[in-house]
Amino acid sequence: MNQLNEKLFLNHLEEHKGILHKVARMYMDNKEDREDLQQEIIVQLWKSYSKFKGDAAFSTWMYRVAINTAITYFKKDKRRSDRYTYDTNHEPLHEQYDTEKEKQLELFYLAVQDLNRIEKALVFYFMEGLSHRDTGVLLGITEGNVRVKLNRTKEKLQNIIKKLHHEF
Amino acid sequence: MNFDELKSTWNAESTQEVHIPTRIQQLRKAQHPLDKLKRNMKNEGYMQIVAIIFMAFAPQLFTIATNTYLIYYTSYAIVVIISIYYLNIFRHFYQRVCHYTNDTKDNLSEIYYEFKLNIERYHSFGFLLIPFLMVWTAVYTYSRLVEQGKDLSTIPDSNKQLFLIVILITSFFVPAAIVAWTRYFYTPYTKQVKAILDELKEDEL
């Protein structure tokens, strides 16, 4: 039974590993920290797996655990990613991008580093295509609060991009 | 900023770098700050159990006068009862606060208030040990005096005052040390959680 559970869990994880990738990219600004966070989210997902009843979609349950883990995953020894500011020197965007769209996404991730943890969660759910209502349910706030906060966060993102001297 | 265009790139993004283990056993131990804090508290709990066992044999190890055994073991029994009560509460705490399946606000509130409560319990547990410390000091001092053929009435007044000052300083120092310990190890985390909770508050339109 346990082996079956484990296999089912890992299959679910494989299917939804995009969530791990994106949450880690939103919350951590370097590769090493991203890998740490991905591993940590998997650990926490497995620890909580017995609480997954299957009456909700696995992805919805995974959003909740992944975001809650990322929000409270404070790095004590290193510079915290939510203290990242566009006034400091960013690592140069030295990678080669296949398309202009990929470059835009890279810039988006860079700008996101300057948001606070709740703003990152709002933007993540928005990018995943969740409605204001569903985002509110996952965050535990009202639909109206989501709308107001999300609009402000988008505005903030645009300002950050402008300060980075880039326009989408 | 064209979010629709960005969303399509976001959805098409490669996830090749994500490593999913083939077996759960390959997963490392949880490194989450909350798990680390719980592990710290758990280790401190084990240390307290060792200390309690050690205290049971302290009169024999430190050759305490046998006529003070009754006083010592009465206060020791109180310490054991208090410790069982608190260690049991701490154990429940470790078991309860370890999942992240609630909505974010509930999850953060639970972490914040449970930790705050646990820190207060930690303080009160430490403070409750002070009377025992005083009993031990008195019993130990008395035993040393008896060894020299003296008793408490033979202590000069100046030494009695010094003894009182030492007791007062200890009474102040122990609670201060306990508070400093929790402030250093646990309070920074609760402050960070509180800051995030505040970010969830309703925004005005």
Short mmCIF file of C-alpha atoms in Angstrom, two decimals, chain A residues 13-127:
data_model
loop_
_atom_site.label_atom_id
_atom_site.label_comp_id
_atom_site.label_asym_id
_atom_site.label_seq_id
_atom_site.Cartn_x
_atom_site.Cartn_y
_atom_site.Cartn_z
CA LEU A 13 4.81 15.01 -9.04
CA GLU A 14 6.30 14.18 -12.44
CA GLU A 15 3.11 15.34 -14.09
CA HIS A 16 3.10 18.65 -12.22
CA LYS A 17 6.81 19.36 -11.91
CA GLY A 18 6.27 22.63 -13.74
CA ILE A 19 4.80 23.98 -10.50
CA LEU A 20 8.03 23.15 -8.65
CA HIS A 21 10.09 24.83 -11.35
CA LYS A 22 8.02 28.00 -11.44
CA VAL A 23 7.59 28.44 -7.69
CA ALA A 24 11.34 28.00 -7.21
CA ARG A 25 12.09 30.53 -9.94
CA MET A 26 9.69 33.03 -8.39
CA TYR A 27 11.09 32.73 -4.87
CA MET A 28 14.81 32.12 -5.35
CA ASP A 29 17.23 34.09 -7.47
CA ASN A 30 20.01 31.56 -7.87
CA LYS A 31 20.23 27.98 -9.10
CA GLU A 32 21.48 26.45 -5.84
CA ASP A 33 18.68 27.97 -3.76
CA ARG A 34 16.12 26.98 -6.37
CA GLU A 35 17.20 23.35 -6.20
CA ASP A 36 17.08 23.47 -2.39
CA LEU A 37 13.57 24.92 -2.46
CA GLN A 38 12.37 22.34 -5.01
CA GLN A 39 13.67 19.53 -2.80
CA GLU A 40 12.09 21.10 0.26
CA ILE A 41 8.71 21.42 -1.44
CA ILE A 42 8.85 17.73 -2.42
CA VAL A 43 9.68 16.80 1.20
CA GLN A 44 6.77 18.88 2.52
CA LEU A 45 4.41 17.50 -0.15
CA TRP A 46 5.27 13.95 0.85
CA LYS A 47 4.90 14.75 4.56
CA SER A 48 1.43 16.14 3.88
CA TYR A 49 0.42 13.57 1.26
CA SER A 50 -1.67 11.60 3.76
CA LYS A 51 -3.87 14.70 4.05
CA PHE A 52 -4.54 14.77 0.31
CA LYS A 53 -8.00 13.29 -0.01
CA GLY A 54 -8.19 13.37 -3.76
CA ASP A 55 -11.45 15.34 -3.73
CA ALA A 56 -9.56 18.35 -5.07
CA ALA A 57 -7.20 18.37 -8.04
CA PHE A 58 -3.65 17.39 -7.17
CA SER A 59 -2.40 20.60 -8.78
CA THR A 60 -4.60 22.76 -6.49
CA TRP A 61 -3.37 20.91 -3.40
CA MET A 62 0.20 21.18 -4.67
CA TYR A 63 -0.15 24.95 -5.25
CA ARG A 64 -1.11 25.36 -1.61
CA VAL A 65 1.73 23.31 -0.12
CA ALA A 66 4.33 24.66 -2.56
CA ILE A 67 3.46 28.32 -2.01
CA ASN A 68 3.11 27.92 1.77
CA THR A 69 6.51 26.22 1.90
CA ALA A 70 8.17 28.85 -0.31
CA ILE A 71 6.66 31.75 1.64
CA THR A 72 8.04 30.52 4.96
CA TYR A 73 11.35 29.21 3.59
CA PHE A 74 13.65 31.83 5.07
CA LYS A 75 17.31 31.63 4.21
CA LYS A 76 19.23 32.57 7.32
CA ASP A 77 22.76 32.44 6.03
CA LYS A 78 22.31 33.96 2.65
CA ARG A 79 20.86 37.12 1.28
CA ARG A 80 17.11 36.71 1.22
CA SER A 81 15.59 36.87 -2.23
CA ASP A 82 12.77 39.12 -1.02
CA ARG A 83 15.38 41.72 -0.12
CA TYR A 84 16.61 41.74 -3.68
CA THR A 85 16.36 45.23 -5.10
CA TYR A 86 16.77 46.60 -8.55
CA ASP A 87 19.10 49.23 -7.14
CA THR A 88 21.72 46.56 -6.49
CA ASN A 89 23.82 45.05 -9.22
CA HIS A 90 21.99 42.24 -10.93
CA GLU A 91 23.79 39.32 -12.37
CA PRO A 92 24.12 40.05 -16.05
CA LEU A 93 21.68 38.34 -18.36
CA HIS A 94 24.46 36.46 -20.06
CA GLU A 95 22.50 33.45 -21.21
CA GLN A 96 21.63 33.07 -24.82
CA TYR A 97 17.94 33.16 -25.48
CA ASP A 98 16.32 31.40 -28.35
CA THR A 99 13.58 33.91 -28.70
CA GLU A 100 12.61 37.38 -27.63
CA LYS A 101 9.80 35.81 -25.61
CA GLU A 102 12.27 33.82 -23.51
CA LYS A 103 14.24 36.97 -22.83
CA GLN A 104 11.04 38.67 -21.71
CA LEU A 105 10.28 35.80 -19.35
CA GLU A 106 13.80 36.02 -17.94
CA LEU A 107 13.31 39.74 -17.31
CA PHE A 108 9.97 39.01 -15.71
CA TYR A 109 11.61 36.59 -13.27
CA LEU A 110 14.29 39.16 -12.53
CA ALA A 111 11.71 41.86 -11.78
CA VAL A 112 9.65 39.45 -9.65
CA GLN A 113 12.61 39.08 -7.26
CA ASP A 114 11.85 42.56 -5.99
CA LEU A 115 8.30 41.70 -4.92
CA ASN A 116 7.42 40.61 -1.42
CA ARG A 117 6.43 36.99 -0.74
CA ILE A 118 2.67 37.56 -0.96
CA GLU A 119 3.00 39.57 -4.16
CA LYS A 120 5.01 36.71 -5.66
CA ALA A 121 2.23 34.28 -4.75
CA LEU A 122 -0.38 36.57 -6.35
CA VAL A 123 1.61 36.87 -9.55
CA PHE A 124 2.28 33.12 -9.61
CA TYR A 125 -1.42 32.26 -9.34
CA PHE A 126 -2.25 34.89 -11.95
CA MET A 127 0.30 33.47 -14.38
#
